[in-house]
XYZ file of C-alpha atoms in Angstrom:
586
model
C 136.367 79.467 133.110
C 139.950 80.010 134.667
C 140.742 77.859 137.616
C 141.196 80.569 140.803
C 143.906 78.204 142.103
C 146.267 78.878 139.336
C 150.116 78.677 140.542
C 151.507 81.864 141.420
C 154.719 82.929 140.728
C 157.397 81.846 142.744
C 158.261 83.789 145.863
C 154.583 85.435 145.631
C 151.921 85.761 148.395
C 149.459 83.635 148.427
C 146.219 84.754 146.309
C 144.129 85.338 149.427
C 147.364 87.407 150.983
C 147.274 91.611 151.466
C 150.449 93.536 151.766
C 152.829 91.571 153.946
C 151.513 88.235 153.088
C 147.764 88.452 154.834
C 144.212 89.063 153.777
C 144.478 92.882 153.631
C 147.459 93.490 155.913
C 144.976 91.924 159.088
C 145.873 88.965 159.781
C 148.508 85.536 159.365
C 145.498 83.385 158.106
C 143.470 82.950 154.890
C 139.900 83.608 154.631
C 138.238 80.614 157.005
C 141.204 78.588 157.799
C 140.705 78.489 161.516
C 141.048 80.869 164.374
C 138.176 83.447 164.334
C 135.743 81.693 162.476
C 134.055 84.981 161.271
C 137.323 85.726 159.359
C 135.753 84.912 155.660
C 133.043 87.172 156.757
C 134.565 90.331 158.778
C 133.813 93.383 156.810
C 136.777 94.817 157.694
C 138.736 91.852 156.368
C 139.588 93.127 152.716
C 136.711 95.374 152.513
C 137.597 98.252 154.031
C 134.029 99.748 153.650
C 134.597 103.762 152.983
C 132.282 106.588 154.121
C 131.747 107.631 150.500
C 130.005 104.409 149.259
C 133.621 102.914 147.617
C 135.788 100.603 148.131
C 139.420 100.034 147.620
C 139.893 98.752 144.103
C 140.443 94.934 144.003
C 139.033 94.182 147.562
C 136.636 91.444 147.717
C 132.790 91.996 148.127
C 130.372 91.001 150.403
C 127.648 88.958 148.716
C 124.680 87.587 149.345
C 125.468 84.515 147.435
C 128.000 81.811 147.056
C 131.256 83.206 145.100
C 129.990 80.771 142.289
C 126.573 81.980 141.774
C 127.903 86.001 141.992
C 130.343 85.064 139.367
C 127.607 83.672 136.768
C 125.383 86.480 137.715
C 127.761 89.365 136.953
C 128.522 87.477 133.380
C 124.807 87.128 133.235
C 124.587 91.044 133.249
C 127.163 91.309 130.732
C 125.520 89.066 128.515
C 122.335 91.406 128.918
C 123.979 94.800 128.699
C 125.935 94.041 125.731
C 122.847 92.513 123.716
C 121.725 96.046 124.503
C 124.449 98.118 123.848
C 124.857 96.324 120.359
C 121.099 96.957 119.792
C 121.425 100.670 120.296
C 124.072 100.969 117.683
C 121.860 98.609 115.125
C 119.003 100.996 115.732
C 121.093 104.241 115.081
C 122.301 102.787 112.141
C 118.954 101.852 110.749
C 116.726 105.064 111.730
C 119.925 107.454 110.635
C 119.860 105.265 106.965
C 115.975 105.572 106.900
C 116.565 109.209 108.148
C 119.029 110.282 106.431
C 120.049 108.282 103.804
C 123.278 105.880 102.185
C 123.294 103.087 104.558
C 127.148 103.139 103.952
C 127.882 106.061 104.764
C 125.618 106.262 108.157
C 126.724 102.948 109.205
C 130.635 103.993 109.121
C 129.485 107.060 110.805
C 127.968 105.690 113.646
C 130.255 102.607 113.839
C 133.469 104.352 113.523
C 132.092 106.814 116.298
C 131.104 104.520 118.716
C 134.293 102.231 118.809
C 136.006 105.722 119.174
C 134.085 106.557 122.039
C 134.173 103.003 123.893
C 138.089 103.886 124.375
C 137.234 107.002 125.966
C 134.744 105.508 128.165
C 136.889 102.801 129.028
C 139.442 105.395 130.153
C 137.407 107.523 132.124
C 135.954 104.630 133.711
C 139.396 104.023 135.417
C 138.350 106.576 138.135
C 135.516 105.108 138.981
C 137.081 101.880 140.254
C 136.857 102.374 143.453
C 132.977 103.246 143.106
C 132.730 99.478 140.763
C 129.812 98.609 141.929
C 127.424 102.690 142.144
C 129.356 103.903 138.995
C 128.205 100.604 137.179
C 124.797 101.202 138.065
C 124.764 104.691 137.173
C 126.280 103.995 134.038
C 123.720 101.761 133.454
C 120.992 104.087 134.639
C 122.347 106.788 131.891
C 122.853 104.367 129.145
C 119.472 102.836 128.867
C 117.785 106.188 128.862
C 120.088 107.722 126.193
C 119.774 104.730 123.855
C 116.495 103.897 124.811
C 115.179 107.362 124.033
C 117.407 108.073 120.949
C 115.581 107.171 118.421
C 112.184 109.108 119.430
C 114.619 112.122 119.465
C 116.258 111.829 116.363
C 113.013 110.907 114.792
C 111.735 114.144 116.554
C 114.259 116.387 115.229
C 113.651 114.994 111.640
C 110.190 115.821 111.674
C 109.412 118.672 113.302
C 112.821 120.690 112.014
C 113.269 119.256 108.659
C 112.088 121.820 107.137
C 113.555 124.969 108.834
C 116.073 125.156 106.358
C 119.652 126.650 107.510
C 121.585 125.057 109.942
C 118.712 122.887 110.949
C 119.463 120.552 107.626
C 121.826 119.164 109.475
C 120.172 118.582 112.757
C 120.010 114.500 112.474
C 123.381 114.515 111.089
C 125.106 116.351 114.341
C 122.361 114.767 116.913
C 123.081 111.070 114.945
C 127.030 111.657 115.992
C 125.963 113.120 119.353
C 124.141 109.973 120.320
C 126.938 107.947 118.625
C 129.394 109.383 120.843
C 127.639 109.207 124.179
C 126.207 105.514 123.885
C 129.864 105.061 123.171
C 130.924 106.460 126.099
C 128.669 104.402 128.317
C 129.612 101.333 126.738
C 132.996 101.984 126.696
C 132.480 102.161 130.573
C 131.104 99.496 131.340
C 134.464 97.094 130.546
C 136.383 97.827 133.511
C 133.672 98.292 135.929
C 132.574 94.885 134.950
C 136.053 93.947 135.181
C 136.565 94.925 139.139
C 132.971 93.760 139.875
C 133.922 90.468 138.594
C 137.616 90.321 140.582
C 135.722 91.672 143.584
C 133.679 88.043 143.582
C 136.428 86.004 143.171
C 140.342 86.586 142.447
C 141.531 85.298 139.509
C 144.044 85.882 136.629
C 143.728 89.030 134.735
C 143.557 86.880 131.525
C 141.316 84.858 132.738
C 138.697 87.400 134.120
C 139.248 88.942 130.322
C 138.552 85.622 128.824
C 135.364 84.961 130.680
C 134.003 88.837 130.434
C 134.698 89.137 126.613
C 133.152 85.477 125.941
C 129.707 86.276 127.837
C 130.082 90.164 126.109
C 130.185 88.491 122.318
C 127.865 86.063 122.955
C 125.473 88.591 124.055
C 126.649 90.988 120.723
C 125.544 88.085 119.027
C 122.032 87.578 120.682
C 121.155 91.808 120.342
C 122.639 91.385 117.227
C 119.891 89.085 116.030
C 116.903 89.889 118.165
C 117.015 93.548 116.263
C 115.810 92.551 112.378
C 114.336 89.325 113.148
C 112.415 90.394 116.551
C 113.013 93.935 117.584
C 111.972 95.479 114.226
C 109.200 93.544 112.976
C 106.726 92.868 116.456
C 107.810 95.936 118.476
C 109.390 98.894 115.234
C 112.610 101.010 116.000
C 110.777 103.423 118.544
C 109.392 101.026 121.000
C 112.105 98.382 120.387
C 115.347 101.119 121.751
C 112.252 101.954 124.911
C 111.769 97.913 125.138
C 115.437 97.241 125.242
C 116.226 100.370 127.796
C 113.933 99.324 130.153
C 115.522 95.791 129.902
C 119.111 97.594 130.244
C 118.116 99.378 133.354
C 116.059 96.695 135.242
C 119.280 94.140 134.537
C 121.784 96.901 135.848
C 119.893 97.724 138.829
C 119.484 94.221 139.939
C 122.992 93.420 139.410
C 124.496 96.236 141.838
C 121.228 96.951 144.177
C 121.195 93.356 144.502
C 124.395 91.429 144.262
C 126.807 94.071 145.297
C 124.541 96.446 147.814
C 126.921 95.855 150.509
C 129.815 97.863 148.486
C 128.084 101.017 148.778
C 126.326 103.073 151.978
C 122.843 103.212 152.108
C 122.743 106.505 150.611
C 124.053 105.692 147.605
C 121.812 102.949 147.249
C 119.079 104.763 147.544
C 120.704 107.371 145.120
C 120.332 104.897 142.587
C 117.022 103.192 143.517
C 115.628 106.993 142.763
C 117.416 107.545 139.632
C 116.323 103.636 138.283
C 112.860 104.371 138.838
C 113.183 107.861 137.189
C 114.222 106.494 134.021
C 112.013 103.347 134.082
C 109.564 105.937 134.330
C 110.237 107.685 132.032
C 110.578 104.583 129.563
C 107.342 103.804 130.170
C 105.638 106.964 129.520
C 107.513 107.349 126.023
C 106.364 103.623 125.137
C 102.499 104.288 126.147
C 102.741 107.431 123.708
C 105.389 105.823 121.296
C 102.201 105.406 119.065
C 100.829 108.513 119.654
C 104.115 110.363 118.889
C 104.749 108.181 115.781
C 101.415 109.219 113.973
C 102.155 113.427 114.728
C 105.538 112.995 113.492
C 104.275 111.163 110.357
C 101.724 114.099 110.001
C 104.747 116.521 110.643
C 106.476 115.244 107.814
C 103.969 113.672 105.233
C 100.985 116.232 106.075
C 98.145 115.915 107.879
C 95.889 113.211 105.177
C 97.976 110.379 105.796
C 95.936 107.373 104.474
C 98.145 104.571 104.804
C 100.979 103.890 107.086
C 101.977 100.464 107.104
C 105.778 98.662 107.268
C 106.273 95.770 105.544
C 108.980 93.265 105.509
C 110.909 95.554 103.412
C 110.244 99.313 103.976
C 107.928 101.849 105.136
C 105.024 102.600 102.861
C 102.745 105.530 103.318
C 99.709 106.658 100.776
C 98.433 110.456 101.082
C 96.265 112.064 99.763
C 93.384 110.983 97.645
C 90.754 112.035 99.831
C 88.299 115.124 99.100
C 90.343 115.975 96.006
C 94.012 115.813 97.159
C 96.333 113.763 94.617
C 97.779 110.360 95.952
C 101.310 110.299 97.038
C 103.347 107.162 97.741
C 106.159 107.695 99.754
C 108.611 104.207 100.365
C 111.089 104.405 103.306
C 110.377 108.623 103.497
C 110.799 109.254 99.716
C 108.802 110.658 97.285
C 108.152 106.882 95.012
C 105.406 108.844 92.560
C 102.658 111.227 92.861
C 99.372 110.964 90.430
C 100.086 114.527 89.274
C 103.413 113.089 87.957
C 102.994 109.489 87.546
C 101.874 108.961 84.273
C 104.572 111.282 82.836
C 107.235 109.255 83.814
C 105.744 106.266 83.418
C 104.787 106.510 79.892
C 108.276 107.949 79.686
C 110.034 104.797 80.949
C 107.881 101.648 78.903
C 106.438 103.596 75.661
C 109.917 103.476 73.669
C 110.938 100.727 74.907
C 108.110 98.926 73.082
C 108.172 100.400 70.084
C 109.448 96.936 68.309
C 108.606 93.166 69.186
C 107.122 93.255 73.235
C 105.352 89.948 73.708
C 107.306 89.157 76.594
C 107.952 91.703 79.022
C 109.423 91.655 82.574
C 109.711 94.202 84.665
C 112.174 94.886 87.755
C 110.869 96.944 90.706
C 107.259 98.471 89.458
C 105.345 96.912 92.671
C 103.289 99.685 92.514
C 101.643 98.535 89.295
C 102.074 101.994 86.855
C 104.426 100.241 84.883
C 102.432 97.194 84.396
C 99.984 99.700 83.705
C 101.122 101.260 80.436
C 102.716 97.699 79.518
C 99.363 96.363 78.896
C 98.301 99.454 76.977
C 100.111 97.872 74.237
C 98.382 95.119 72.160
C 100.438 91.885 71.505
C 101.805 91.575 74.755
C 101.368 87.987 76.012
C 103.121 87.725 79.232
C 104.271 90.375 81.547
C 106.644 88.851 84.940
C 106.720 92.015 87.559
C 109.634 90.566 89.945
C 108.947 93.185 93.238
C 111.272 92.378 96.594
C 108.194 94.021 98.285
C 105.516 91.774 98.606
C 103.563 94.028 100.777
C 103.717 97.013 98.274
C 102.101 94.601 95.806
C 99.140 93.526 98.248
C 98.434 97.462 98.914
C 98.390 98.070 95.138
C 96.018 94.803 94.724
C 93.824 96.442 96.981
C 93.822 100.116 98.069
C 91.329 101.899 96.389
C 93.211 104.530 95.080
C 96.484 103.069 94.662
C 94.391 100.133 92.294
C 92.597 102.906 90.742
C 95.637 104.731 89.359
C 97.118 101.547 88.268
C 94.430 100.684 86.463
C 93.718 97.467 87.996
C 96.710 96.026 86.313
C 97.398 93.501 88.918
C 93.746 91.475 87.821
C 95.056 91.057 84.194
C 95.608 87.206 83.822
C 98.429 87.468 81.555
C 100.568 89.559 84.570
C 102.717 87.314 86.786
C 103.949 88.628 90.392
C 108.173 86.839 91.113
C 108.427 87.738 95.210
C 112.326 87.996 94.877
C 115.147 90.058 94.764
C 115.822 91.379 90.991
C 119.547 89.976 91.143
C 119.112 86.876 92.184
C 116.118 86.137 89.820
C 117.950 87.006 86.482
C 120.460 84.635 87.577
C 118.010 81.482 87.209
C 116.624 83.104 84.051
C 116.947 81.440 80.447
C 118.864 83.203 78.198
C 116.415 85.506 75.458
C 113.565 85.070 77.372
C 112.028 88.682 77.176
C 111.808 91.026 74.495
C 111.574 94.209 76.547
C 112.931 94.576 80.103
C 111.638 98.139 82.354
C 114.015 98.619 84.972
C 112.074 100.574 87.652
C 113.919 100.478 90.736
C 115.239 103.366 93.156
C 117.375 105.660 92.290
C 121.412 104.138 92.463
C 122.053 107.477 94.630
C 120.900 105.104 97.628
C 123.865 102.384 98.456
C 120.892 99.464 99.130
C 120.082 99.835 95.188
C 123.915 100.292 93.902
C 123.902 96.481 93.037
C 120.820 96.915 91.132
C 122.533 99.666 88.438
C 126.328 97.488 88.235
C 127.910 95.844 85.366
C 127.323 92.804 86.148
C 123.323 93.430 86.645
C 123.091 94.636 82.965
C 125.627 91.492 82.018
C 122.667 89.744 83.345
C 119.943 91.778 81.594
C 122.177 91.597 78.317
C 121.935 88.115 78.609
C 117.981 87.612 79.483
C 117.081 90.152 76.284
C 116.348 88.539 73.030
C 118.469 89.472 69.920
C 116.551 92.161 68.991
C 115.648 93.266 72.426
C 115.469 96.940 74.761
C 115.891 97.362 78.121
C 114.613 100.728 79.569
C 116.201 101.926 82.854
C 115.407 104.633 85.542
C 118.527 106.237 86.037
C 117.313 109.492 88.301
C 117.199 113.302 87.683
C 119.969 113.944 85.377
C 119.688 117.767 86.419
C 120.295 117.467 89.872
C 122.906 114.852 89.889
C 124.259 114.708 86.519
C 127.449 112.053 87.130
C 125.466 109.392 88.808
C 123.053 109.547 85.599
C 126.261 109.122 83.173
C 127.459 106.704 85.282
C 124.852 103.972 84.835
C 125.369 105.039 81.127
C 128.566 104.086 81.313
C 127.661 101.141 83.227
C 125.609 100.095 80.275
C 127.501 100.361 77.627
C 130.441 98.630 79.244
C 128.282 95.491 79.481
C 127.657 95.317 75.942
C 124.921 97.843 75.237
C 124.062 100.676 73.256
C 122.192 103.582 75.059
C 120.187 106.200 74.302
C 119.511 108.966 77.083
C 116.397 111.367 77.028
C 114.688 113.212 80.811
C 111.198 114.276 80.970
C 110.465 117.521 83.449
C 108.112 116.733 85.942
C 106.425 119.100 88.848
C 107.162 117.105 92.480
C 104.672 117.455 94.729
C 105.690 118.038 98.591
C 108.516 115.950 99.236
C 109.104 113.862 102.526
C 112.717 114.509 103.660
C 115.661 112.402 101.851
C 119.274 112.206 101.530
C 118.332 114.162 98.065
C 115.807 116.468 98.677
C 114.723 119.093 101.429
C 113.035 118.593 104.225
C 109.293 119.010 105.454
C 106.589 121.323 103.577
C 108.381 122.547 100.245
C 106.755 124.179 97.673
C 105.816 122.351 94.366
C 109.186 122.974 92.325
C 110.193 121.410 88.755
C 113.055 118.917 88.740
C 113.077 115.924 86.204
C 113.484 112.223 85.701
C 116.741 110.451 83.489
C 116.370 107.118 81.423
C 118.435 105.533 79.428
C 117.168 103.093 76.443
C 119.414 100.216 75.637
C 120.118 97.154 72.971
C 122.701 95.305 71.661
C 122.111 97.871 68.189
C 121.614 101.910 68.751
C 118.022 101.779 69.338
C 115.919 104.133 68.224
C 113.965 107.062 70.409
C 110.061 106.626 69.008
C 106.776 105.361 69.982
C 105.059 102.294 68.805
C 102.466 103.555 66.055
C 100.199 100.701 66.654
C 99.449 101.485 70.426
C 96.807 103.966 71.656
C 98.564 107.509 71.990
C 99.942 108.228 75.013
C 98.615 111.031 77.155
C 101.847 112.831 77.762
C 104.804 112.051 74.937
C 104.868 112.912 71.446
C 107.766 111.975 69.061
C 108.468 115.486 69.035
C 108.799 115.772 72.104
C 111.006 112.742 72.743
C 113.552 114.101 70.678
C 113.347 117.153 72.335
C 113.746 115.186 75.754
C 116.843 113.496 74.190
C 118.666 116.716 73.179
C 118.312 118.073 76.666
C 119.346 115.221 78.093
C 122.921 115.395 75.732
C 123.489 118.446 76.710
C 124.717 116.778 80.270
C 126.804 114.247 79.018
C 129.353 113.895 80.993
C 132.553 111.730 79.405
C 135.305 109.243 80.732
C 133.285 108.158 83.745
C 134.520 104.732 84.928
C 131.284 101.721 84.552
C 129.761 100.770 88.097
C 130.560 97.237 89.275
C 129.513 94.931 92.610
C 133.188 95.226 94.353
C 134.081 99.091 93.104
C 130.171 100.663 93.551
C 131.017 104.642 91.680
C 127.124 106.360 92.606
């Protein structure tokens, strides 16, 4: 901390000096140096109290604490408010990317926003100098129940207008920036009123006071920044964690002013803000006794009203529908359509079956935590060891377990010669022996969403190259090559600039009600047909058939294989540049 008593320059008042070389214009000696000895302590000395509940910018305050102790209190609250200000923006970005979609894209969005709006809310905030101390705690009043409220309201709007259709599409995109902007605002604001509060307890050098704000601002960044995934998220979830941490933002803001700085504004405006505090704390604590309450309707709103299973794991939402008095069971990961039993054995039988026509003792597969892969895998007789490496452990224990989720998986996960890696696919093919595994199923999300991209680079199938055997395939899940055509040819690409030779081929499938996505609409849409990519790879052209020697499978023919693989050719799309970690191209 800056030393107060720093040398002035030369021919300068004294610190404690007003215009004319005394406290405030008043008098010939400093605060407490003799004479009256109420002088530290006259509220007209440099205070000039005003009618209005302000005071003039720079003049000290009246506290009911030693200079010292105000000082550590005020960078207390900073400490506090910006934990909370950075937690708002974390929580925006991760309900807008579970919302919405790309995690890139909604992160600059909200980011680039915010910082945009912190200038203009530092500028406004100029005219509210005078007013440090009532416009802080307004601010503060405002900010905690924006951002503690925003993400009920954007989950809201996703659920319950999702699938209007029209302009309403783009609901959480507009109300996403909205929030952006006015949480940016409010923080934005805060900087200079902090800024006078803090001169009002004790002069000091404007570099100094900057010093000592920004330190106790970062250090709090840092804190919010942390408590969000590793305490926020997991115990409290993204809707009662913003309510948690606005009702922490307004209790700290009221205390600071209503109790350190009550003096610098009349009585009505402190009980102005007393009223408007306990509004919002209300308010907070209504929306966190129904957070629960409001979560399962929206769920309903957008998955339907036989939700099963709703559970968040370490890694993403999960929720099972369906599968009750005749209804087919959905899984939906992080709001997406993951498979549907009307559709599930299509494209899974479409995604191992030629891939093991040919040696297939050793199989992994990448992603599959659900267990259909595994599923049709063991169909196949001379298969010795199947390793199922799933980031998700908590997918795995629902497939284990739920009834209807082991069901369609055929108990897969019981078979003694299946192995479960908890890990993330990259990072396990790196400590893999070269030729370990004759066939390798890549079923992982579709590269359309940024968290994946790594998953569908060069490098990953440099990797994958290197794990096959000589004579080895590698099946991948590329997405619909209908709907989005480039990003399909573009992990082609990808594959055959790490050393592999591809053949593509699609299978139609009929989607069942879709959850809202980055990719698909919103809400209750009618069954349509759309289809699912893949692309069959090996060091040789490999060739499109099924294994003769394993039982038929219930969907695919030869025939229609080809058929697939003509369809699929007619989308080709030529010259695309390969996918790699440092230039991502889905």
């Amino acid at each position: 901390m800056i030393d107060p008593h720093a040398p002035a320059p030369p021919g300068s008042p004294p610190s404690w000096a007003g215009p004319g070389g005394s406290p405030d214009g008043l008098g010939g000696r400093p605060p407490g140096s003799g004479g009256d000895p109420r002088a530290g302590h006259d509220p007209r000395a440099g205070h000039a109290s005003r009618a209005d509940g302000g005071s003039r910018a720079g003049a000290p305050a009246r506290l009911p604490v030693r200079p010292a102790t105000g000082r550590f209190l005020v960078l207390a609250g900073v400490f506090v408010c910006a934990a909370c200000g950075l937690v708002y923006e974390l929580e925006l970005v991760a309900l807008a990317s579970y919302l919405i979609g790309d995690s890139v894209t909604q992160a600059s969005v909200v980011l680039s926003v915010m910082v945009f709006a912190m200038g203009i809310g530092s500028l406004a905030a100029k005219r509210l100098r005078r007013f440090a101390a009532a416009g802080f705690g307004a601010v503060e009043a405002v900010l905690a129940l924006v951002g503690g409220l925003s993400a009920m309201v954007l989950y809201a709007v996703f659920a319950w207008t999702g699938g209007w259709g029209g302009p309403w599409a783009y609901a959480p995109h507009l109300l996403l920036v909205a929030f952006s902007l006015t949480i940016g605002v409010l923080i934005g604001a805060e900087v200079p009123l902090l800024m006078e509060l803090i001169q009002r307890v004790r002069r000091q050098d404007a570099g100094g006071a900057v010093a000592d704000l920004f330190a106790a601002d970062y250090v709090g960044a840092l804190v919010g920044g942390l408590a969000f995934p590793f305490v926020l998220l997991p115990f409290l979830g993204q809707l009662t964690g913003a309510l948690v941490t606005g009702t922490v933002n307004v209790l700290v803001g009221a205390a600071l002013v209503l109790g350190l700085f009550r003096h610098d504004m009349t009585g009505r405006a402190r009980w102005l803000l007393l009223t408007a505090n306990a509004v919002v704390l209300s308010l907070l604590a209504t929306a966190t006794v129904l957070a629960d309450d409001f979560e399962r309707a929206a769920r309903h709103a957008v998955y339907g009203q036989d939700v099963r299973v709703a559970v968040r794991t370490d890694v993403q939402e999960v929720v099972l529908t369906g599968d009750t008095d005749g209804r087919p069971l959905d899984l939906f990961l992080d709001g997406r359509l993951w498979l549907s039993a009307d559709d599930g054995r299509r494209g899974h039988e479409a995604l191992v079956h030629p891939a093991m026509s040919g040696p297939h003792a050793r199989v992994l597969i990448l992603g599959g935590g659900d267990g259909l892969a595994a599923r049709e895998v063991l169909r196949h007789p001379g298969v010795r060891r199947v390793d199922v490496v799933e980031l998700d452990p908590g997918l795995v224990r629902l497939a284990r377990h739920d009834p209807g989720l082991s069901a369609l998986n055929e108990r897969s996960y019981a078979d003694p010669r299946l192995r479960v890696v908890g890990s993330d696919a990259f990072r396990s093919l790196r400590s893999t022996p070269t030729a370990t595994y004759d066939v390798v199923v890549s079923d992982l999300p579709d590269p359309g969403f940024t968290a994946g991209t790594k998953l569908y680079s060069q490098e990953f199938y440099g990797l994958l190259r290197r794990v096959l055997a000589p004579d080895g395939r590698l099946a991948v899940h590329a997405g619909p090559v209908t709907a989005r055509p480039r990003t399909f040819w573009t992990v082609d690409a990808t594959l055959r600039a790490a050393g592999l030779r591809t053949v593509a081929y699609r299978v139609a499938e009929r989607a069942g009600r879709l959850a809202p996505g980055p990719h698909q609409g919103a809400g209750g849409h009618p069954r349509t047909t759309r289809d699912r990519g893949f692309l069959l790879a090996a060091r040789t052209l490999p060739a499109l058939r099924l294994d003769p020697a394993a039982p038929r499978p219930r969907t695919l023919t030869s025939a229609s294989l080809l058929r697939d693989a003509r369809a699929a050719s007619r989308t080709r799309l030529t010259g695309l540049p390969p996918s790699t970690l440092v230039h991502p191209r889905y």
